[in-house]
Coordinates of C-alpha atoms and ligand atoms in Angstrom, one line a residue:
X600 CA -2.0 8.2 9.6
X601 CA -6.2 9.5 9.6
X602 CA -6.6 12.0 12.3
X603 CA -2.9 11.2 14.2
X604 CA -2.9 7.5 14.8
X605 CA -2.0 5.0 12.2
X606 CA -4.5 3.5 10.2
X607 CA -5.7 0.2 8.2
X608 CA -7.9 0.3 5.0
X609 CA -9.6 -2.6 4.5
X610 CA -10.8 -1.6 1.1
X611 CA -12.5 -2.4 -1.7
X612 CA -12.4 -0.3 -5.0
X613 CA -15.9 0.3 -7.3
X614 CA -16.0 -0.2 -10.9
X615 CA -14.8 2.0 -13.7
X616 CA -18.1 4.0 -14.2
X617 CA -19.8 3.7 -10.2
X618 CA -18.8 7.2 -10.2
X619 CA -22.6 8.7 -10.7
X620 CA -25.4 9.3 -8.4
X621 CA -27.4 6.2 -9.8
X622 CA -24.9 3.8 -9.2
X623 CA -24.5 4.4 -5.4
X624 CA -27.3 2.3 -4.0
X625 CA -25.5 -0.6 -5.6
X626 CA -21.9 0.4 -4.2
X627 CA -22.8 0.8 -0.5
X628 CA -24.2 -2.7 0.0
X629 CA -21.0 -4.0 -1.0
X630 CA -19.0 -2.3 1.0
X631 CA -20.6 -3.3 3.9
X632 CA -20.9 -7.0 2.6
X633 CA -17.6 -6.8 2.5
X634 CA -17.0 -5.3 5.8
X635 CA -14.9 -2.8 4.5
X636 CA -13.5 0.8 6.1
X637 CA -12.7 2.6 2.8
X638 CA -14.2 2.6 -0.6
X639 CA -12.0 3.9 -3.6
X640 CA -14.1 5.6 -6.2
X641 CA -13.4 7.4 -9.2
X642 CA -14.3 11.2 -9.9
X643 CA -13.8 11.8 -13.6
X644 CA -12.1 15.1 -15.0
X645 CA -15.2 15.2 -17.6
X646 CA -17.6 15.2 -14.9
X647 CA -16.6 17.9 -12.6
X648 CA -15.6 20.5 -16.0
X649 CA -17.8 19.6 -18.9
X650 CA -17.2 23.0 -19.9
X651 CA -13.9 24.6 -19.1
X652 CA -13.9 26.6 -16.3
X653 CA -17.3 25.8 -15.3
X654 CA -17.2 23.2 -12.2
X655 CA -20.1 20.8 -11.0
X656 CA -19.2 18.9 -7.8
X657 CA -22.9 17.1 -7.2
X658 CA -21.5 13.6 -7.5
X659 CA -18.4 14.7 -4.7
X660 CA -21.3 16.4 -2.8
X661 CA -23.2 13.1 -2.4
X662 CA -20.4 11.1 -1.9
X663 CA -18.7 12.8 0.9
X664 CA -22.5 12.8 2.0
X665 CA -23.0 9.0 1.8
X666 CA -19.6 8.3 3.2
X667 CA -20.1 9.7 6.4
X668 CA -23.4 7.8 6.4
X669 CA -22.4 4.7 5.7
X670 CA -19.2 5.4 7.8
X671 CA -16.8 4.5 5.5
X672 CA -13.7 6.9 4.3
X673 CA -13.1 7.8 0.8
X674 CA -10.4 6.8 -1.7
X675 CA -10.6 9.6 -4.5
X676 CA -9.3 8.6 -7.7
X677 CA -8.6 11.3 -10.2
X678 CA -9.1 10.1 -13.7
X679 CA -8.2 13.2 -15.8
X680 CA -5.2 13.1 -18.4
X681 CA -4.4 9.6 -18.2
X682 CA -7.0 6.7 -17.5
X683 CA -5.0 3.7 -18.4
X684 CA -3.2 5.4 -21.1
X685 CA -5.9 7.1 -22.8
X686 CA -7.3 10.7 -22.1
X687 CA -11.2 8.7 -21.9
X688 CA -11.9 10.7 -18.8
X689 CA -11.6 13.9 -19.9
X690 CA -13.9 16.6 -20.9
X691 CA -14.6 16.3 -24.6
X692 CA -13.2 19.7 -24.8
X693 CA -9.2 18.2 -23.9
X694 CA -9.8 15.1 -25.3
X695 CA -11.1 16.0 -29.6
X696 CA -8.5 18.9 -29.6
X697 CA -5.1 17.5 -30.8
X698 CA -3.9 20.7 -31.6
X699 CA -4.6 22.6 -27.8
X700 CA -3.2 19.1 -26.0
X701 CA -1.6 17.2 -28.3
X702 CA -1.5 12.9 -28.4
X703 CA 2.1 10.8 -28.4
X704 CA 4.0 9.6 -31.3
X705 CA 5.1 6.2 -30.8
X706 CA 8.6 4.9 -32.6
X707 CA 7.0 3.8 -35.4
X708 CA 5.2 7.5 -36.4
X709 CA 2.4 6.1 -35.2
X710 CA -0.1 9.1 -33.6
X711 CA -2.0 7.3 -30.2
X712 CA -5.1 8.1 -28.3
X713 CA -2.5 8.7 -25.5
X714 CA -1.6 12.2 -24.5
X715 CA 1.8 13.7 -24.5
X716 CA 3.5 14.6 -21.0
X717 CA 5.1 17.6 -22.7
X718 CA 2.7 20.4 -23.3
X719 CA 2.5 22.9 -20.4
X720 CA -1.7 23.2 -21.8
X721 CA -2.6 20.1 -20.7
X722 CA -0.4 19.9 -17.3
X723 CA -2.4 23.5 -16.5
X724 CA -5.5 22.6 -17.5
X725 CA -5.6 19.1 -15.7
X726 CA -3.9 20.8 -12.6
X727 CA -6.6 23.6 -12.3
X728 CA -9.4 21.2 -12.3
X729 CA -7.1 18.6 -9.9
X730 CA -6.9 22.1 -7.2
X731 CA -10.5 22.7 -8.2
X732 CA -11.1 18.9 -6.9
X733 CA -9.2 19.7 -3.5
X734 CA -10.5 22.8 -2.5
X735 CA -14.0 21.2 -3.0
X736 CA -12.6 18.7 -0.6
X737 CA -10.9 21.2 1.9
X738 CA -14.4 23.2 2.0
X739 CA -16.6 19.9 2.6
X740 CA -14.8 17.6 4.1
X741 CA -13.8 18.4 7.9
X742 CA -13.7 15.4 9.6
X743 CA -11.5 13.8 6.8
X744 CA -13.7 11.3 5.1
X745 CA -11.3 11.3 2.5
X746 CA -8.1 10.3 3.4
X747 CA -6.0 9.7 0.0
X748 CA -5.9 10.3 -3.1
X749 CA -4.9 8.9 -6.6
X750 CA -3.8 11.4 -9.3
X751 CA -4.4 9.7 -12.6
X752 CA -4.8 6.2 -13.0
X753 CA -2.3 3.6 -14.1
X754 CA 0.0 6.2 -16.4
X755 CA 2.0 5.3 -18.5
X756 CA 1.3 4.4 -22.4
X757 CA 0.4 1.0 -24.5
X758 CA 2.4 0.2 -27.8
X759 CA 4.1 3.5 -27.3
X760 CA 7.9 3.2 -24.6
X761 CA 7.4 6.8 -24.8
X762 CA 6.4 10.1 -27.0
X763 CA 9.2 10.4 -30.5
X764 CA 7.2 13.7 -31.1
X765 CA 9.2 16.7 -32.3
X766 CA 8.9 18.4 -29.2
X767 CA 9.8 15.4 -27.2
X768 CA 12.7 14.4 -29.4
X769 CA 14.3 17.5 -29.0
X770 CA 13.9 17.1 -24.5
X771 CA 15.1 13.6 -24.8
X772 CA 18.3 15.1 -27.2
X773 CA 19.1 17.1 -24.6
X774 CA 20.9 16.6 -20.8
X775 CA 19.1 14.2 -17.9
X776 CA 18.1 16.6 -15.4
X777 CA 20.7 17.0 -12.5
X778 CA 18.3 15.7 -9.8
X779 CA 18.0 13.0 -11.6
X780 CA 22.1 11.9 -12.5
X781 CA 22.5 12.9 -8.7
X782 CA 20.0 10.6 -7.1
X783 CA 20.7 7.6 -9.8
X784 CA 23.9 8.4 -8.9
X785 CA 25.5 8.6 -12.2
X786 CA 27.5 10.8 -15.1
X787 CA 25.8 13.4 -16.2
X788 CA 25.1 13.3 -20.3
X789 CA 22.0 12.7 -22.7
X790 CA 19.7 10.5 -21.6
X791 CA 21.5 7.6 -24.4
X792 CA 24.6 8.6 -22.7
X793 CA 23.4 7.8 -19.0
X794 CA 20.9 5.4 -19.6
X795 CA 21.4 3.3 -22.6
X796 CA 18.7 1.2 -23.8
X797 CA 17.0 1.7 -20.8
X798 CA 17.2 5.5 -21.7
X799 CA 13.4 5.9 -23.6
X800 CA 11.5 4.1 -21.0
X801 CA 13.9 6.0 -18.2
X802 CA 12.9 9.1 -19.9
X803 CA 8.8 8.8 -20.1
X804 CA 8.9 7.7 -16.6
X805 CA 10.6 10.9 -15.9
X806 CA 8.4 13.0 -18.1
X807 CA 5.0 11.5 -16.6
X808 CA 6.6 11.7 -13.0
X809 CA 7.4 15.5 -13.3
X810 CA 3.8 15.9 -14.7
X811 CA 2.1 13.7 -12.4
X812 CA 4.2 15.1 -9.4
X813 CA 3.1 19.2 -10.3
X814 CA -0.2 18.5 -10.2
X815 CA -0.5 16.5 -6.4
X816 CA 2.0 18.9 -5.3
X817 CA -0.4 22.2 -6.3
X818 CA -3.5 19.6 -4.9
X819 CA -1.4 19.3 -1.9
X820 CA -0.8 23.2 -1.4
X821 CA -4.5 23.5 -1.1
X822 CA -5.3 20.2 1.4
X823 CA -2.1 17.9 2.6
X824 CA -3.6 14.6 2.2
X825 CA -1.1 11.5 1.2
X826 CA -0.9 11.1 -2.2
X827 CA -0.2 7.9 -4.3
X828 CA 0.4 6.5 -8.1
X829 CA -1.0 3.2 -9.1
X830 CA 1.0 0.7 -11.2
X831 CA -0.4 -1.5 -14.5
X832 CA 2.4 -3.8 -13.4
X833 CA 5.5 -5.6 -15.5
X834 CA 6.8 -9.1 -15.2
X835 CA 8.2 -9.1 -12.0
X836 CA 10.7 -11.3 -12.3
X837 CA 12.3 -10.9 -16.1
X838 CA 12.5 -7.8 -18.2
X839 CA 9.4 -7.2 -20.6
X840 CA 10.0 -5.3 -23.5
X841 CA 8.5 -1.7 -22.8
X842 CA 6.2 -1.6 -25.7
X843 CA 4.0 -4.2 -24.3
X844 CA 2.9 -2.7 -20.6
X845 CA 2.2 0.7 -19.5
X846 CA 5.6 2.1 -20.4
X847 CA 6.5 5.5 -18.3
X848 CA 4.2 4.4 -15.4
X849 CA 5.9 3.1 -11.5
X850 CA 7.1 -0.4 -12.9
X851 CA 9.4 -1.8 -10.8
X852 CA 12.3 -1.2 -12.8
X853 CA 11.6 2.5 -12.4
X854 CA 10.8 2.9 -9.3
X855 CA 14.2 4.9 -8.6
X856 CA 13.1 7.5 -11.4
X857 CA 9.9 8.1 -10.0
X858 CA 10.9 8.9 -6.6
X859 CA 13.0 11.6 -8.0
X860 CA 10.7 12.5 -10.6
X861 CA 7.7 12.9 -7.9
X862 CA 8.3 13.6 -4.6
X863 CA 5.0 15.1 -4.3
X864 CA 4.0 11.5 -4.2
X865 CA 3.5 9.3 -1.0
X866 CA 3.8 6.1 -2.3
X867 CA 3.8 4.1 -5.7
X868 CA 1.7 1.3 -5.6
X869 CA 1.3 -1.8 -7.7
X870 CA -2.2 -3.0 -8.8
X871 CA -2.4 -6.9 -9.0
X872 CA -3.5 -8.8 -11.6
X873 CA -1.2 -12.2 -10.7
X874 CA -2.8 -15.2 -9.4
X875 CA 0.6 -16.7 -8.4
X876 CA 2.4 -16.6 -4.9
X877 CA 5.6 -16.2 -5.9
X878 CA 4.2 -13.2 -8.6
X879 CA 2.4 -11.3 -5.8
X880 CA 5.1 -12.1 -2.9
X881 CA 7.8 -11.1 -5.3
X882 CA 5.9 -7.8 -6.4
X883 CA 5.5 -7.5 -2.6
X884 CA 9.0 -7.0 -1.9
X885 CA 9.6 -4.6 -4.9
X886 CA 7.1 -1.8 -4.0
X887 CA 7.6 -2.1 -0.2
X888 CA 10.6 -0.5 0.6
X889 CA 11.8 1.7 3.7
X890 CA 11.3 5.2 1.0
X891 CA 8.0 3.4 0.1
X892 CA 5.1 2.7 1.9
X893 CA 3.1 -0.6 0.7
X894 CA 0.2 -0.1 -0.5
X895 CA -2.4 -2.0 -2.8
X896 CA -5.3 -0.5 -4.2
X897 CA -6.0 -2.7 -7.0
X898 CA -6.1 -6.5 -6.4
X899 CA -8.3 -9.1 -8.8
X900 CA -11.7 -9.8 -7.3
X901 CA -11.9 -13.8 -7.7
X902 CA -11.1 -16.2 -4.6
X903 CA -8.0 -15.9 -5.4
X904 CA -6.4 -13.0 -4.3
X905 CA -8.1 -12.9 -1.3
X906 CA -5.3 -14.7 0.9
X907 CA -3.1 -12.0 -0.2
X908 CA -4.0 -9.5 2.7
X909 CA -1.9 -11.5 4.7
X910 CA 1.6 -11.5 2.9
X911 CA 0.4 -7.5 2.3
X912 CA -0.2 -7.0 6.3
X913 CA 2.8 -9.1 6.3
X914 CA 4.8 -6.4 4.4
X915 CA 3.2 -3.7 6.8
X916 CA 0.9 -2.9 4.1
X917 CA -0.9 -0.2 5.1
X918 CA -4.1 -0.9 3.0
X919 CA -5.6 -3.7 0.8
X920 CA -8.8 -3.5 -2.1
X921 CA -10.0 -5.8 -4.5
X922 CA -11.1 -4.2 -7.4
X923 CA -14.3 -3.8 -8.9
X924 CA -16.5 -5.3 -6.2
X925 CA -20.4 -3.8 -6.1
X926 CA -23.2 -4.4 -8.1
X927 CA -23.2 -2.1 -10.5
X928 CA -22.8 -5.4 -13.0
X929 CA -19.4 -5.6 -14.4
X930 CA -17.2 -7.7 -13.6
X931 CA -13.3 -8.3 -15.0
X932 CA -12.8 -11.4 -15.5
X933 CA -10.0 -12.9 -16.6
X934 CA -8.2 -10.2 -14.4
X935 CA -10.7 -10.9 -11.6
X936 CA -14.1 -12.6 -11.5
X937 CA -16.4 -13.9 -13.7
X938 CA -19.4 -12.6 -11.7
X939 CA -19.7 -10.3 -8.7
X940 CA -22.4 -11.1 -6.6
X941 CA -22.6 -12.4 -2.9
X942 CA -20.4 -15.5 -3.1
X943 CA -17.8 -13.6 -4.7
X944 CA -17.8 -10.9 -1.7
X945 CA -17.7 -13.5 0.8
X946 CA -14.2 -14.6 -0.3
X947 CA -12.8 -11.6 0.8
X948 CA -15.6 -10.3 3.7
X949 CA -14.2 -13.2 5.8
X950 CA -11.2 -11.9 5.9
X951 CA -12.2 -8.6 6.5
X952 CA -14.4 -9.9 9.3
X953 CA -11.8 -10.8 11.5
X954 CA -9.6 -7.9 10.5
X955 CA -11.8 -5.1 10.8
X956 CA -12.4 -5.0 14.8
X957 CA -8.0 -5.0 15.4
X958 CA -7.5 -2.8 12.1
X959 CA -6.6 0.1 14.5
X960 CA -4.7 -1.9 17.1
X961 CA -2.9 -3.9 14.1
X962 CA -2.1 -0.6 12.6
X963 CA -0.4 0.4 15.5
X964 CA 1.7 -2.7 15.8
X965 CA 2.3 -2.7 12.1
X966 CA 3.7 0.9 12.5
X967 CA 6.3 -0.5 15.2
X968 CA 7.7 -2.8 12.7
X969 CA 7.1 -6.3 14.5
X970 CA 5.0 -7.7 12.1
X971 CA 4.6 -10.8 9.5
X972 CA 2.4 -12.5 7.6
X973 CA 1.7 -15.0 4.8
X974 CA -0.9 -16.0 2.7
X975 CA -1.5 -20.2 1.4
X976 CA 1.1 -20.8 -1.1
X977 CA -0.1 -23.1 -3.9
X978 CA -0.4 -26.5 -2.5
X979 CA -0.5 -25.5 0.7
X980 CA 3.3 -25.4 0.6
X981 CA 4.4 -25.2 4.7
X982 CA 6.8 -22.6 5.5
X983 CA 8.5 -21.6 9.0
X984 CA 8.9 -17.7 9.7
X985 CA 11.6 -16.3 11.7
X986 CA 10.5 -13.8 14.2
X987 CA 13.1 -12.1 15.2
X988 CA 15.7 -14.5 16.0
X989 CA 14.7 -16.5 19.4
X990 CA 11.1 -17.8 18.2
X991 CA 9.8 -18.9 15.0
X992 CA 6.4 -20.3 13.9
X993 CA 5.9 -23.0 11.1
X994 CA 2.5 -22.5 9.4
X995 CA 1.0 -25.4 8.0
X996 CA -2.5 -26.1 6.2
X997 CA -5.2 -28.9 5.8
X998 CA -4.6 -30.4 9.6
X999 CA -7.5 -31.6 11.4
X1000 CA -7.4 -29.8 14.9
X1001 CA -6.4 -32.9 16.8
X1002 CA -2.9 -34.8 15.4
X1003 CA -1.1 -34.2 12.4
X1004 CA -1.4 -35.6 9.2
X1005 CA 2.3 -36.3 9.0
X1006 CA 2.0 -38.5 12.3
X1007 CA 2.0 -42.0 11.3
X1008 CA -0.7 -43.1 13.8
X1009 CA -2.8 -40.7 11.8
X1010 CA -1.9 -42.5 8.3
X1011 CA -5.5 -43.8 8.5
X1012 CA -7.5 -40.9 9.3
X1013 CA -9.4 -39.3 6.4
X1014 CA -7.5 -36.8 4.6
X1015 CA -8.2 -33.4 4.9
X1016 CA -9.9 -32.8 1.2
X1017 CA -7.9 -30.6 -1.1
X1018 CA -8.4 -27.2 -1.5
X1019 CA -8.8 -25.9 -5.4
X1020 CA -8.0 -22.2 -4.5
X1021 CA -5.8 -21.7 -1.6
X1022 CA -7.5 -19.4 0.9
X1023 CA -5.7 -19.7 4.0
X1024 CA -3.4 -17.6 6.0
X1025 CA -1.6 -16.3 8.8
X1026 CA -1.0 -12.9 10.7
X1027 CA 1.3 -12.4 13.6
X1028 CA 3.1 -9.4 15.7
X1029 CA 5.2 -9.1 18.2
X1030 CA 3.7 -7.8 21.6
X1031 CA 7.2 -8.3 24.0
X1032 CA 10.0 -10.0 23.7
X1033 CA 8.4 -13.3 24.1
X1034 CA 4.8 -12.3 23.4
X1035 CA 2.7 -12.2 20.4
X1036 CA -0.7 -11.4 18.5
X1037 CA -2.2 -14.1 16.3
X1038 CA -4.7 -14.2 14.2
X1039 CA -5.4 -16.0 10.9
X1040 CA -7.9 -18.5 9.0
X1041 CA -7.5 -21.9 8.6
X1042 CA -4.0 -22.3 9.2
X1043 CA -2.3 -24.6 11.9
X1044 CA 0.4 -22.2 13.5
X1045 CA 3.4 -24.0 15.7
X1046 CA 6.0 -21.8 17.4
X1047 CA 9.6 -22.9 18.2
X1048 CA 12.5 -22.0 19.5
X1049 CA 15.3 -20.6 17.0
X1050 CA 17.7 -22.0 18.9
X1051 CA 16.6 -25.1 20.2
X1052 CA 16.0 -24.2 23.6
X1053 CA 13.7 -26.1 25.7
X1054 CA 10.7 -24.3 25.8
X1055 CA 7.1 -24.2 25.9
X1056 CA 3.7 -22.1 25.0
X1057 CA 2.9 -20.6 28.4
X1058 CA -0.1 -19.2 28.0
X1059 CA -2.4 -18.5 24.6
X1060 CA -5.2 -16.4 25.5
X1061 CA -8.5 -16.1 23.1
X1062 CA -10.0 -12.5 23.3
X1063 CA -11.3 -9.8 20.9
X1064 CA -11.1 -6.3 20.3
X1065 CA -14.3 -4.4 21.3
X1066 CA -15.2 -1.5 19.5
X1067 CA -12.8 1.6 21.5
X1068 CA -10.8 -1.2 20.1
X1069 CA -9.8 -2.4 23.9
X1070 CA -8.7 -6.2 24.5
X1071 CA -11.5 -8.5 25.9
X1072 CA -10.6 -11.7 27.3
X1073 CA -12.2 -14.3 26.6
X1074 CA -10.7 -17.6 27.7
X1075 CA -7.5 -19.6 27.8
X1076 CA -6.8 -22.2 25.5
X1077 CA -5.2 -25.4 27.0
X1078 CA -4.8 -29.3 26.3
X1079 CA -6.0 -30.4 22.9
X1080 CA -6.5 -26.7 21.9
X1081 CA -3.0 -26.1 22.0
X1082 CA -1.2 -29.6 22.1
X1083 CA -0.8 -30.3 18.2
X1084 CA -0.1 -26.0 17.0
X1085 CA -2.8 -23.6 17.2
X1086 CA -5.4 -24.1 14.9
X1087 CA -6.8 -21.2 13.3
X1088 CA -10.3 -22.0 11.9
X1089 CA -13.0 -19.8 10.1
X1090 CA -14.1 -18.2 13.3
X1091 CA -12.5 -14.8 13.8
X1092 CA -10.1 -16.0 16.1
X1093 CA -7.3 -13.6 18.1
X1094 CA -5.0 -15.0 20.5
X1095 CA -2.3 -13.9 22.5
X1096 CA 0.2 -15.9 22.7
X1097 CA 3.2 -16.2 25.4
X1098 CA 6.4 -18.7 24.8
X1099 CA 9.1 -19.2 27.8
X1100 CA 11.8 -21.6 28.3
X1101 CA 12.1 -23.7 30.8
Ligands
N0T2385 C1 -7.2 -1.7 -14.0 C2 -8.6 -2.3 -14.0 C3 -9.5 -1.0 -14.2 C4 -1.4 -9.6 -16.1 C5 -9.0 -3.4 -15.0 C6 -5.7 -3.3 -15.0 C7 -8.8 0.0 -13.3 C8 -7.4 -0.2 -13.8 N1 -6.4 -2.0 -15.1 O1 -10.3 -3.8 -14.7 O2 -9.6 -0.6 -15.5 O3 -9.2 1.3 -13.4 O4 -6.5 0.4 -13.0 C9 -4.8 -3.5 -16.2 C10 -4.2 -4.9 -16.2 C11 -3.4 -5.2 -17.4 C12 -3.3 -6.7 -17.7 C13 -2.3 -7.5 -16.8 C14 -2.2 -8.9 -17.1

């Protein structure tokens, strides 16, 4: 929700060190490249208190500045105690003093550059600068350019499942906390008692929840805006031996412990580094859940990922960003692409095209529930979605308008060439009972009746969205337009669909 009425962020996130007044010329013309509504960009812990106590908030200054300008709204992304498991981020005055905050100790006696959840100095002295941050925000910010915040980034701790410190050892010795035996619904005990060999990984995630959830929930005390936790993700599909991912952070198999852990914390949200459909889709399904809002701030930047937005709009997603798109010159590849330069934006700006005059109005419907989507499996494997129970659509890919390529009058027609990256897909929602939004890119979309009665597509209007975000018609489409599916192309195309029997 930004300003009372739901909202879609079309988003793309800036590279690791964009965060400086230089670097901004080189962000901006990205995100409107890209057509984006919301840029996520770091603010470092280091930057705003060099020298404890003593805060400098020129870079936030410019920002909120250059938002407006640009009118875009702000992502803020608060690296501080953990950037990717190490302390990187912080002030050199945290980050060389192992005595004042001191690191982990993995299993093996190992000290890491990782900090330790379990010293009350560095949850304070994080947390003051974090409420520092907000009331900056609260005092500059009143027409909410910002509308979200990350606390940390991607917590959690490599080749460590969690801190064997003295201090830790003794916490992890002693009883799981009763919120957390009542909402994991089980016996109370140690944590080897309730958890088993689950129970060090159960425990971290715990630890950095608790410490991740007091300082959004003293940020929050200050300025109320939704609050979310990004995740360096697991397999999704088989367990992965702790040591070798992020262990503690909001892996899917911890999900459950960190909504009990942090319930200062909107929404735990995976960051995608999976060029696979059935990866993403079943990610998808993991982190969207009725307790948690969908969201994904990180996605590769290569072609891709791009025709991910639709199984994420699909989920009700309420935002999508590639990571690492400007031209600041990095670029992440293998996670993403091996250069970032126009090209590269385009794969996702057409998209973002077509989606960025309905992102209010598709917010809206998305909020109702009536949504789906999909994004080109590999192959440009068909599939039929149910909407509802009395209609379906199949969505098929690599027709020519007219016919289809499974006709056998059509066998000698050229074939449609093949697609290296799949790039298609498909968005629809429900309007009325027998009513619906479309809109897509290069998809072929055929509806049907769930139960095989006789029916037809009565009417398919084309129209847009102007900019109060009204419905302008444009046309009707009839005859070949509609007689072989709906073929979505890569014009922005919306259409309003209405299905009847007969
Ligand atoms: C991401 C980004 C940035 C399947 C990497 C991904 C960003 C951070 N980390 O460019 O550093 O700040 O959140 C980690 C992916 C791990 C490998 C997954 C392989």
């Amino acid at each position: 929700m930004v300003d009372g009425k739901p909202f879609l962020m079309l988003g793309v996130q800036a590279n690791n060190a964009a965060n400086y007044p230089s670097q901004m010329p080189k962000v901006w013309p990205a995100v409107k490249a890209l057509h984006a509504n919301t840029l996520e960009i770091p603010i470092a812990w280091e930057q705003i208190e060099p020298v404890e106590g003593k805060f400098d908030f020129s870079y936030l200054d410019l920002l909120l500045k250059q938002a407006r300008e640009n009118d875009t709204k702000l992502v803020i992304l608060w690296f501080a105690t953990w950037k990717n498991n190490g302390p990187q981020y912080a002030p050199e005055w945290v980050k060389l003093d192992n005595k004042r905050f001191p690191r982990l100790i993995n299993g093996k006696g190992e000290v890491k550059n990782s900090l330790s959840p379990h010293f009350r100095a560095t949850l304070e002295a994080d947390k003051k600068a974090f409420v520092e941050l907000m009331r900056f925000i609260k005092a500059n910010d009143p027409d909410h350019t910002v509308i979200m915040v990350q606390p940390e980034n991607e917590v959690g701790a490599y080749s460590a499942v969690r801190d064997y410190s003295p201090t830790a050892q003794k916490i992890f010795n002693g009883p799981v906390p009763k919120e957390l035996v009542k909402a994991m619904n089980r016996k109370p005990g140690t944590w080897k008692d309730v958890f088993g060999k689950d129970a060090d990984e159960f425990f971290y995630a715990w630890s950095i929840g608790r410490y991740v959830d007091e300082i959004a929930a003293a940020g929050k005390q200050v300025l109320p805006l939704p609050m979310y936790v990004n995740a360096a993700l697991r397999d999704p599909f088989n367990d992965q031996d702790p040591f070798t991912y992020s262990s503690g952070g909001p892996t899917w198999n911890v999900l459950d412990v960190w909504k009990a852990a942090a319930p200062s914390i909107d929404a735990l949200a995976p960051d995608i580094y999976m060029r696979e459909s059935e990866k993403v889709r079943k990610t998808l399904e993991q982190y969207g859940r009725p307790d948690n809002a969908l969201f994904v701030p990180e996605i590769g930047s290569d072609k891709a990922y791009a025709r991910y937005i639709y199984d994420v709009l699909g989920h009700q997603g309420i935002g999508f960003a590639p990571f690492g798109l400007d031209f600041t010159g990095y670029s992440n590849y293998p996670l993403g692409a091996k250069t970032v330069d126009a090209k590269t934006l385009e794969n996702f700006a057409v998209h973002y095209r077509l989606l960025s005059p309905m992102a209010r109005e598709w917010a809206r419907l998305s909020y109702e529930g009536k949504v789906w989507g999909v994004g080109e499996q590999e192959g440009g494997k068909p599939e039929t979605i149910d909407l509802g129970g009395r209609w379906n659509v199949r969505v098929t890919y690599g027709e020519w308008q007219f016919g289809s390529i499974e006709a056998p009058w059509m066998a000698k027609a050229e074939k449609q060439p093949d697609r290296e990256i799949p790039d298609a897909g498909a968005l629809i929602a429900q309007l009325s009972p027998d009513e619906f939004l479309v809109t897509g890119y290069r998809a072929r979309l055929t509806f049907g009746s769930a139960k095989g009665e006789r029916f037809m597509v009565s009417r398919v209007e084309e129209g847009h969205f102007d900019e109060a975000g009204q419905w302008v018609f444009d046309r009707v489409w009839n005859g070949d337009q509609v007689d072989y599916g709906l073929n979505l192309t890569t014009l922005p195309q919306i259409l309003k669909v209405k299905l009847a029997t007969y």
